[in-house]
Each structure stands twice: as structure tokens, then as C-alpha cells.
Short mmCIF file of C-alpha atoms in Angstrom, two decimals:
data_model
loop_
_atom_site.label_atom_id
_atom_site.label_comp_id
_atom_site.label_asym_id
_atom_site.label_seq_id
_atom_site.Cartn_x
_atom_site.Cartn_y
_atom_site.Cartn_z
CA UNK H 1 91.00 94.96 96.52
CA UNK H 2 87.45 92.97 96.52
CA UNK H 3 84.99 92.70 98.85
CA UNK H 4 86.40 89.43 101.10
CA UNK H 5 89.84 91.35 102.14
CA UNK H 6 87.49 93.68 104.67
CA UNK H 7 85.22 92.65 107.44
CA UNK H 8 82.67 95.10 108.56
CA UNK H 9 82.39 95.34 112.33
CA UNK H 10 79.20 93.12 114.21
CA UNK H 11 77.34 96.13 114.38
CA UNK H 12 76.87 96.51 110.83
CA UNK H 13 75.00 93.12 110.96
CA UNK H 14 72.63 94.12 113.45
CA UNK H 15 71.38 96.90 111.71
CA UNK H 16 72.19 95.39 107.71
CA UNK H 17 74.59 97.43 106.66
CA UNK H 18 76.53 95.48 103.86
CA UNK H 19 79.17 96.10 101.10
CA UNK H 20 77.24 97.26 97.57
CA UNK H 21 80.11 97.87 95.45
CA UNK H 22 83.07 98.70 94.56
CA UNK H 23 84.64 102.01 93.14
CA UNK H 24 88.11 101.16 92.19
CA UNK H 25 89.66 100.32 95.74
CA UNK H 26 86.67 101.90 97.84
CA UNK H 27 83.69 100.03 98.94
CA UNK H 28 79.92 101.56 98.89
CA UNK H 29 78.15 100.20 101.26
CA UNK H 30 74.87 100.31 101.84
CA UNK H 31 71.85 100.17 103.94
CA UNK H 32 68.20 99.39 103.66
CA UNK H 33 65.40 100.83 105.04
CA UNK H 34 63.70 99.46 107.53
CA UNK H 35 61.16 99.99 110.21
CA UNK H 36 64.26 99.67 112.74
CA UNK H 37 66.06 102.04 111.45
CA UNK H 38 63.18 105.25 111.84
CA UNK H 39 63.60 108.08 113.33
CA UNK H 40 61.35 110.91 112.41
CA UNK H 41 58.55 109.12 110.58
CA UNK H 42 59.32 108.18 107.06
CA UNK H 43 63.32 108.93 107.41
CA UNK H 44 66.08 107.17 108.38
CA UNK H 45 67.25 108.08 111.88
CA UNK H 46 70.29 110.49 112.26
CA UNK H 47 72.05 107.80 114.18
CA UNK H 48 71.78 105.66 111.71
CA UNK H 49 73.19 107.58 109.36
CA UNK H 50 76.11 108.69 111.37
CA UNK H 51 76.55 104.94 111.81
CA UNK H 52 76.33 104.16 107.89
CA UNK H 53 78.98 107.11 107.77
CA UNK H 54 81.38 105.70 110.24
CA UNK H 55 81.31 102.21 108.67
CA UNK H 56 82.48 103.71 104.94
CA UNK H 57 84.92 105.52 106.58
CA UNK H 58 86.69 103.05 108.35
CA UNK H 59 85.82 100.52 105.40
CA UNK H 60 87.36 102.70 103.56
CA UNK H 61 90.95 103.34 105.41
CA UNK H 62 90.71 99.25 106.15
CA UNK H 63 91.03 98.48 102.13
CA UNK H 64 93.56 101.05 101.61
CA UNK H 65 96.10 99.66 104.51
CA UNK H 66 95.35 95.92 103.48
CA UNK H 67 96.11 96.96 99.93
CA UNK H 68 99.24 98.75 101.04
CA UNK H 69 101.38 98.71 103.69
CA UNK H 70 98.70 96.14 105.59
CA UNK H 71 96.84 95.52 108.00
CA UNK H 72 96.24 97.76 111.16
CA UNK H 73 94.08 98.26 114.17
CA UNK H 74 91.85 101.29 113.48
CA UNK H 75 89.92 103.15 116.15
CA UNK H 76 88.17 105.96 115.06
CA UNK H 77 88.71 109.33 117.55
CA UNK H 78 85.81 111.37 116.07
CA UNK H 79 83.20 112.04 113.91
CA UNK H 80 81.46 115.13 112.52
CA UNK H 81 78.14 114.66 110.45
CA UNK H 82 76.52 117.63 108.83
CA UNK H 83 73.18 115.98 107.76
CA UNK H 84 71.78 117.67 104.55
CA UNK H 85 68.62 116.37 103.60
CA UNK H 86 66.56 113.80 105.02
CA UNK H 87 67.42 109.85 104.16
CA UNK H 88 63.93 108.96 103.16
CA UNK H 89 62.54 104.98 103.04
CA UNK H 90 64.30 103.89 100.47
CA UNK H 91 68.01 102.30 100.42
CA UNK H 92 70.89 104.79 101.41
CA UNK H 93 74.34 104.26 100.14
CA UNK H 94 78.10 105.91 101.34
CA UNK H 95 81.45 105.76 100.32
CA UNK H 96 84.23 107.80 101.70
CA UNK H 97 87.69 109.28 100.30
CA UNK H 98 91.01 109.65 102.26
CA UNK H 99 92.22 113.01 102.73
CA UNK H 100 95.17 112.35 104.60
CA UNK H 101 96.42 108.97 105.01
CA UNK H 102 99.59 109.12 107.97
CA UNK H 103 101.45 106.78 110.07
CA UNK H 104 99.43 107.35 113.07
CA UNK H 105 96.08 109.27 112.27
CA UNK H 106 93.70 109.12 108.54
CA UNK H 107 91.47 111.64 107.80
CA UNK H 108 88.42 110.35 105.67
CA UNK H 109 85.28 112.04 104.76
CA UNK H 110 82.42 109.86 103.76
CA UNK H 111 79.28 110.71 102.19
CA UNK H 112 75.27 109.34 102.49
CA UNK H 113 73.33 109.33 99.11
CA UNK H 114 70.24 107.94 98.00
CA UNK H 115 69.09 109.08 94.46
CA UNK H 116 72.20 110.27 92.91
CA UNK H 117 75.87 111.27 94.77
CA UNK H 118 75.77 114.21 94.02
CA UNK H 119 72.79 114.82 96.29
CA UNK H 120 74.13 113.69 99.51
CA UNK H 121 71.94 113.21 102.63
CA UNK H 122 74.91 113.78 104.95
CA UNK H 123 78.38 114.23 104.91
CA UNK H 124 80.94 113.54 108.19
CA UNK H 125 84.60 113.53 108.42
CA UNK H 126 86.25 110.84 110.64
CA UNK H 127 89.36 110.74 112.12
CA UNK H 128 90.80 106.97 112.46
CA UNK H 129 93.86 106.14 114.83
CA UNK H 130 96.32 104.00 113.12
CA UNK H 131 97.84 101.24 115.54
CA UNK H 132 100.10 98.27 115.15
CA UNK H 133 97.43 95.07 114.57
CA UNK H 134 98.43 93.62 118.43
CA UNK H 135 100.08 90.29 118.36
CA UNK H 136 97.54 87.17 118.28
CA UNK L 1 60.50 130.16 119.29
CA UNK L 2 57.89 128.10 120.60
CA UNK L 3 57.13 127.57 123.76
CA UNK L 4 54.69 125.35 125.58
CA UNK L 5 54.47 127.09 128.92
CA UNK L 6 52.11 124.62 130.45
CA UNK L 7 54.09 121.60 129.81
CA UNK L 8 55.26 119.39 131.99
CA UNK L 9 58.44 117.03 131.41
CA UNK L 10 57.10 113.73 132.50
CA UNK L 11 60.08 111.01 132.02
CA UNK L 12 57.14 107.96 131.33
CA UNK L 13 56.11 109.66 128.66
CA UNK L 14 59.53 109.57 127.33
CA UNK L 15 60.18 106.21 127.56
CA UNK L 16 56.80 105.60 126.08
CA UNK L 17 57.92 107.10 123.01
CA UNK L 18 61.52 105.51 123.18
CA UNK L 19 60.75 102.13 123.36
CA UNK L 20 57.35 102.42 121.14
CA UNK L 21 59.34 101.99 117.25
CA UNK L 22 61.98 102.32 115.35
CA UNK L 23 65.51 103.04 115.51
CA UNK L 24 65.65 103.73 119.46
CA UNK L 25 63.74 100.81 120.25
CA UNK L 26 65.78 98.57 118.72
CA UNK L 27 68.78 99.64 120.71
CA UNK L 28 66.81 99.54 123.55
CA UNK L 29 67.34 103.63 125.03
CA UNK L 30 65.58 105.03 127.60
CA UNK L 31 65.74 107.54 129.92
CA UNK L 32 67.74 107.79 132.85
CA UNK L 33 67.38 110.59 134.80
CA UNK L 34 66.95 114.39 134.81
CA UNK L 35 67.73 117.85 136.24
CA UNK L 36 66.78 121.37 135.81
CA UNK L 37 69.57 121.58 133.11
CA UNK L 38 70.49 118.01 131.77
CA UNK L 39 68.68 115.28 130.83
CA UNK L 40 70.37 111.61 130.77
CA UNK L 41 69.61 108.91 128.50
CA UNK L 42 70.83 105.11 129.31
CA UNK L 43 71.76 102.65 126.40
CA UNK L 44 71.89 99.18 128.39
CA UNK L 45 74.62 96.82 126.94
CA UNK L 46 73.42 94.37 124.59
CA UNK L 47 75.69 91.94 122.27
CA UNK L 48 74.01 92.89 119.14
CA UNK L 49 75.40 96.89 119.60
CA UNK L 50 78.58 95.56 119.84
CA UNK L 51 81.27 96.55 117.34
CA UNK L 52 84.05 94.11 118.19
CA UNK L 53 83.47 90.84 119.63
CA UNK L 54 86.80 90.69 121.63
CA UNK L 55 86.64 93.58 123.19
CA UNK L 56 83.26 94.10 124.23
CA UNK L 57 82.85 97.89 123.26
CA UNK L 58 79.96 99.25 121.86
CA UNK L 59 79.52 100.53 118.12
CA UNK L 60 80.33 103.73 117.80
CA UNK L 61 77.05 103.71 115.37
CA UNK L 62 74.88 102.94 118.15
CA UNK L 63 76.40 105.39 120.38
CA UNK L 64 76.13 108.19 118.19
CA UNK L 65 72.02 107.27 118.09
CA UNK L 66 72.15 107.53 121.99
CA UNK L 67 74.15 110.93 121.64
CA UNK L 68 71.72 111.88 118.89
CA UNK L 69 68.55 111.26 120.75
CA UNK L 70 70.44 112.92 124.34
CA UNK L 71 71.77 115.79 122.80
CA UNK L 72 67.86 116.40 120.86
CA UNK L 73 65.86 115.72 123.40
CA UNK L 74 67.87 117.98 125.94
CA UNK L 75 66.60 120.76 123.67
CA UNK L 76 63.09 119.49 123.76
CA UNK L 77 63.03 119.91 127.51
CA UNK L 78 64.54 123.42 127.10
CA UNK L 79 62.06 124.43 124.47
CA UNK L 80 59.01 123.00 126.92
CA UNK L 81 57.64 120.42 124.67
CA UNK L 82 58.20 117.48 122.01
CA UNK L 83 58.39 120.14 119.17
CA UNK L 84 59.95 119.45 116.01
CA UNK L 85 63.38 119.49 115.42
CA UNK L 86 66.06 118.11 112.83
CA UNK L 87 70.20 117.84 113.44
CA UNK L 88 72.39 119.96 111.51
CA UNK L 89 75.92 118.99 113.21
CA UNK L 90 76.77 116.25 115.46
CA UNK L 91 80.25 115.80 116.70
CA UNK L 92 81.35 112.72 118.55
CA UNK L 93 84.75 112.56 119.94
CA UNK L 94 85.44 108.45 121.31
CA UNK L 95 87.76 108.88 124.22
CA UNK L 96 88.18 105.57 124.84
CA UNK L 97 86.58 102.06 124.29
CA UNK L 98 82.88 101.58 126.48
CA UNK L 99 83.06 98.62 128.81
CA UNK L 100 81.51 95.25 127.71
CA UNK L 101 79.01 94.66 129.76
CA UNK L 102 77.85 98.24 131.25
CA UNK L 103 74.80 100.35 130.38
CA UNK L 104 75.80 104.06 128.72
CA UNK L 105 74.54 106.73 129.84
CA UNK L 106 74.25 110.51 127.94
CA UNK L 107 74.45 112.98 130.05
CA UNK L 108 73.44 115.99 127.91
CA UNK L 109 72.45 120.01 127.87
CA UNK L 110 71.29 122.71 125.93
CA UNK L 111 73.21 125.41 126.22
CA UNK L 112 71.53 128.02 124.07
CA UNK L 113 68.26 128.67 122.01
CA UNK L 114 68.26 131.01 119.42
CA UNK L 115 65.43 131.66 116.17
CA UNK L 116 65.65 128.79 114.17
CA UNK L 117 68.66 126.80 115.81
CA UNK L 118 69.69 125.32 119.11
CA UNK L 119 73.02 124.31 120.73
CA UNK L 120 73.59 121.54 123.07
CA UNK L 121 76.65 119.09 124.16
CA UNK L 122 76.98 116.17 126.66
CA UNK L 123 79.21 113.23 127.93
CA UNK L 124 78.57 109.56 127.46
CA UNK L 125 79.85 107.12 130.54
CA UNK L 126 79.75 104.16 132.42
CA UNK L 127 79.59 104.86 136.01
CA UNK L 128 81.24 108.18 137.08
CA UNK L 129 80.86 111.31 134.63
CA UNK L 130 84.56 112.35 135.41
CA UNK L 131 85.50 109.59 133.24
CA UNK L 132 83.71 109.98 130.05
CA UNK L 133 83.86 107.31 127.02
CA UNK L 134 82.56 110.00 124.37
CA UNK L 135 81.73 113.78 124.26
CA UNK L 136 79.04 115.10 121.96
CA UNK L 137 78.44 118.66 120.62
CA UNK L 138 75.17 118.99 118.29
CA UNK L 139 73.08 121.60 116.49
CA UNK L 140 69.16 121.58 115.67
CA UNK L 141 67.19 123.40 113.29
CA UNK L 142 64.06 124.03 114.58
CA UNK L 143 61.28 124.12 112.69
#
């Protein structure tokens, strides 16, 4: 997988998330701070975050059906975000692992980092409904 | 807990604060309208917090800031005052796709205060809450 087989949803643009990286088949992404993006002074805001989340996740599940049995439309049901620490004013970065991978529903959870992974900001695990791409 | 006994929830204050800086301004949220046991927030459709294109439904990154910001701020009005708070949990289920076009509203309460942490949940919609688009349920620390 590289970075041109995925295509991160509009939003992403509008608030600069992009794709960092790549860990073997799974894409970091990343976001900058930025004024925009503030919730409580100094931090990022927890939406923000969540969003950041989201986007890995479903990054994330994107690369692995494109890689495998293909492309599919993907419409995340939920997401739970336990935020840890504050994501302070510097760049944030998340990545996600599939749990479960099925014909119909993926399980994902992503992590938010700034200074090292192992310190994550937040953590969320998202469901993601697994259709048939519809015909164009 | 603290309590501000003598204040008073007065919605243009909110929105002063909401569309001052920052994250909420840039999605544009303000408030919407209130009771003794909900507050609403309204996230008015704008192309840039779209997700996909075709569809016209909103990012589910932007909605969780709306569900954020409801969910909080519901406790706020509970606790009498703009005290300080940070999420633990928030929990977004997406029922279905938002219309393209129509402003979201939050719908959102507290339902409990305890020492240290609050509870609250709330429904995201178009134009009838009977027919949600999301559901949120959230947890504060207070501090």
C-alpha cells in the first residue's frame, strides 16, 4: 500500500489533517496545530481529536480492503474516545490497528500521540460498516 | 462541587464565547435554544464540514465537536457557571447520514453530578428530535 491508493474524506482538508507516514500497510496521519483547532487555551480541542481519531480509523480499514479483497463503502456506526492527556500546540499524530476485520462490520482502535506513542493523548475505538462500493 | 448560585445562564454570552476563536468558531456553532434541563447547540451546514461531496453529510469529525461542546456545556449550565471542565469519554453512535443542506442541532443533558465527574447524553438532528442522526453519551472531570 502507499499513500495515493486512499483518499481522506473533504473534511480532513478543512481542518489539515494529512497522511505522515506509513507503518507497513497503516497510514499515520497527522495534524497540526493551529489557532482553529483550540479548544481549551493552549490544547487541541476534543473534537478535533475525536476527528483526527475517526480519520486513522477509517484510513486505516480503507488500505486494508484496497490491499485485499478491495474496495468498499465504509460508514462508521460509532465512536468511543477516552481522552488521556491533553494534545498540547504542537503537531498530533494517530494511527489505528484492526481488531476485527468481518464481512459486514471492522473494529479498529486508533490512537492520538504527540511526543512518543507510547504516551497517547487519546485513544477511541470505531466501529466501520462494511458495504458493497454502489455501482457508478 | 462548585457552585455559582448567583449565576445566570444568559445564551449571548454563549455565543459570544462560541463564535469568539478557535475550534468552534471555525465550524461556525452556536446556541440554539434552552430549557430547564437541556441545552441545544446548532451547527449550520457549511460545504467545508462536509465529509463526502456526493452525499452532502456532514463529517462525523465536526459533529463530534458539536456533540463535544453540547454534551460540556449542558454540564456547565447544571453546575451554574462556565467552570472548568475536561472530557474523559465521549461516545458517538451515527444513526444515519445528516442531510446536505440542514443546520444540526444537539440537543443535550446532564443527567448527574457527582465529586469530581459529571454525566450527560444528547441527540443530534435535523428538524424533529424523534428522528435523530447521532446520539452522544459523555463524561467530564471536573476540576
Amino acid at each position: 500500500m502507499s499513500a495515493q491508493d486512499i483518499t481522506l474524506p473533504a473534511y480532513a482538508g478543512t481542518i489539515g489533517v494529512r497522511i505522515d507516514s506509513w507503518d507497513a500497510a497503516r497510514p499515520i496521519l497527522t495534524l497540526d496545530y493551529s489557532g482553529e483547532l483550540c479548544g481549551n487555551p493552549g490544547m487541541f480541542h476534543g473534537g478535533a481529536v475525536a476527528a483526527l481519531l475517526e480519520m486513522a480509523a477509517l484510513a486505516t480499514i480503507d488500505a486494508d480492503l484496497r490491499a485485499g479483497r478491495g474496495p468498499a463503502k465504509l460508514s462508521p456506526v460509532n465512536a468511543t474516545v477516552e481522552y488521556m492527556r491533553p494534545a498540547l500546540e504542537r503537531p498530533a499524530y494517530a494511527s489505528a490497528r484492526i481488531v476485527r476485520a468481518g464481512r459486514r462490520l471492522a473494529n479498529l482502535e486508533a490512537t492520538l500521540w504527540q511526543e512518543s506513542e507510547d504516551k497517547p493523548c487519546a485513544t477511541a475505538i470505531v466501529n466501520v460498516a462494511i458495504a458493497p462500493l454502489e455501482a457508478a | 462541587m462548585n457552585t455559582v448560585s448567583d449565576w445566570q445562564f444568559v445564551p449571548a454570552e454563549l455565543d459570544a464565547f462560541l463564535v469568539d476563536k478557535g475550534h468552534n468558531a471555525l465550524l461556525g456553532q452556536r446556541y440554539h435554544a434552552h430549557d430547564a434541563d437541556w441545552i441545544e447547540l446548532a451547527m449550520p451546514w457549511n460545504e467545508r464540514l462536509v465529509d463526502d461531496p456526493d452525499t452532502g453529510a456532514m463529517a462525523r469529525g465536526a459533529i463530534m465537536t458539536l456533540l463535544d461542546n453540547s454534551a460540556g456545556i449542558a454540564i456547565m449550565l447544571k453546575r451554574g457557571g462556565y467552570l472548568p471542565q475536561v472530557t474523559v469519554d465521549l461516545r458517538a453512535d451515527f444513526v444515519r447520514p445528516t442531510e446536505r443542506g440542514a443546520t444540526l442541532v444537539c440537543r443535550s443533558e446532564c443527567l448527574s453530578i457527582v465529586p469530581g465527574f459529571a454525566f450527560s447524553r444528547g441527540i443530534a438532528y435535523e428538524r424533529d428530535p424523534s428522528d435523530p442522526a447521532c446520539l452522544v453519551t459523555a463524561s467530564f472531570a471536573l476540576l
